mmCIF file of C-alpha atoms in Angstrom:
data_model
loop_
_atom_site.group_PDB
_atom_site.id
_atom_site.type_symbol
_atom_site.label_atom_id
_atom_site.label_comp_id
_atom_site.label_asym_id
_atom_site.label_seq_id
_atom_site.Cartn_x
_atom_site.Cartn_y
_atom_site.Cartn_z
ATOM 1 C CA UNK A 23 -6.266 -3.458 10.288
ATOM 2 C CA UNK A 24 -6.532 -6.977 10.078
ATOM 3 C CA UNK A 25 -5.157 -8.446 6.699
ATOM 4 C CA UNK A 26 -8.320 -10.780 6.182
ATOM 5 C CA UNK A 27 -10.546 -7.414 6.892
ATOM 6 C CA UNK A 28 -7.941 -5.472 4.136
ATOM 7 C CA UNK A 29 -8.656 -8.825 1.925
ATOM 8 C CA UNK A 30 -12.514 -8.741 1.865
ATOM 9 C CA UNK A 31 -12.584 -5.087 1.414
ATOM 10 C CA UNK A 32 -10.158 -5.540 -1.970
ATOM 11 C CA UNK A 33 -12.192 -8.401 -3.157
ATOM 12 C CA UNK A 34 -15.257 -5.758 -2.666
ATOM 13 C CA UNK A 35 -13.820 -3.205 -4.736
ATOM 14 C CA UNK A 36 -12.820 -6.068 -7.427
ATOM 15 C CA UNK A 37 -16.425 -7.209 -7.621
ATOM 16 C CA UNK A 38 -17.155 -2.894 -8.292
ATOM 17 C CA UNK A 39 -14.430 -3.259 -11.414
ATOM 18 C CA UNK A 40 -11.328 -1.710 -9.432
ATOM 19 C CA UNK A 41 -7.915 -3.284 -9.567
ATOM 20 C CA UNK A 42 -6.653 -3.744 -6.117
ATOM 21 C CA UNK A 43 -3.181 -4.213 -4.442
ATOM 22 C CA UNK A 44 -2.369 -4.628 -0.522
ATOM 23 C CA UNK A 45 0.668 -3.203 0.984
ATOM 24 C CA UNK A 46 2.926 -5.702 2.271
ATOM 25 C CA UNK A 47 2.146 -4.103 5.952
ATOM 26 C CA UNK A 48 -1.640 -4.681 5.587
ATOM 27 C CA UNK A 49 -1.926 -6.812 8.783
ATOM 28 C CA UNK A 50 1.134 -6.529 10.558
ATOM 29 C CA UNK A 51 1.891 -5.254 13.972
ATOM 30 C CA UNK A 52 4.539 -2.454 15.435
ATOM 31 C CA UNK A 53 3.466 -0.976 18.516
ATOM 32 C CA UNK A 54 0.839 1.456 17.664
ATOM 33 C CA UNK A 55 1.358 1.154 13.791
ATOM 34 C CA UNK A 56 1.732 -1.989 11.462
ATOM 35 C CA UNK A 57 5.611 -1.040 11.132
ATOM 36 C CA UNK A 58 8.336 1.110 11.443
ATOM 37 C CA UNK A 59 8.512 4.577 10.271
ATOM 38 C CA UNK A 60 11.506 3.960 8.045
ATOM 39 C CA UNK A 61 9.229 0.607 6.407
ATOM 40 C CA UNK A 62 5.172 2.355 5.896
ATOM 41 C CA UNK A 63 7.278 5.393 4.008
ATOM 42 C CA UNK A 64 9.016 3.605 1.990
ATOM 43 C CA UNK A 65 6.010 1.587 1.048
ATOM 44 C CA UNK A 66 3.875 4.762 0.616
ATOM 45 C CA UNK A 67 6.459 6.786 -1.442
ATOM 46 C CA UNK A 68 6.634 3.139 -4.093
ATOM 47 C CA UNK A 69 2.768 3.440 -4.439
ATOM 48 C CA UNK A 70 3.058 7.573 -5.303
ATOM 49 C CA UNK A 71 5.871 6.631 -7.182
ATOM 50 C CA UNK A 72 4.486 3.606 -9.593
ATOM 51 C CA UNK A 73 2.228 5.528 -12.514
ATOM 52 C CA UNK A 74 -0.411 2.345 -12.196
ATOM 53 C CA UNK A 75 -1.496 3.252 -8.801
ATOM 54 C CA UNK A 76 -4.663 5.880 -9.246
ATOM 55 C CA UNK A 77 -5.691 5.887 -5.207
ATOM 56 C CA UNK A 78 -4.439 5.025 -1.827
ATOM 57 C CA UNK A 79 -6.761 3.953 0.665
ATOM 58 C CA UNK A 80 -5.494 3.729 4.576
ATOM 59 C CA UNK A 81 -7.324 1.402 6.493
ATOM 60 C CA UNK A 82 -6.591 2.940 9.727
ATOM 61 C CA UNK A 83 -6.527 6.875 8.869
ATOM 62 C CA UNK A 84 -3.218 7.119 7.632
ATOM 63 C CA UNK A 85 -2.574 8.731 10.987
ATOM 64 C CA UNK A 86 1.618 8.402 12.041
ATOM 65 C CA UNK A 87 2.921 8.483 8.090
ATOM 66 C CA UNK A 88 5.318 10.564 8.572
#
């Protein structure tokens, strides 16, 4: 997903009253996926992790986590 798509979609939510945060691979490129395996788990397993984050939202399916 483009980052500037990911960025208009947060600032949608934020107008609806949501807090919003973008991974750090929101917009960036690795073959089929926007990174390595190793780099979209570990960013995925510090959003379950952090007690602030209520939802995840994939913009491309979440398909390939894992």
């Amino acid at each position: 997903m483009d980052r500037n798509v990911a960025e208009f979609a947060s600032s949608v939510l934020q107008s609806w009253g949501f807090r919003t945060r973008l991974g750090e691979t929101v917009g960036s490129r690795f073959h089929n996926f926007s990174a390595p395996d190793s780099l979209r788990y570990e960013e995925l397993q510090g959003m379950l992790d952090d007690g602030e984050v209520q939802a995840i939202l994939f913009g491309r399916g979440g398909y390939g986590i894992l």
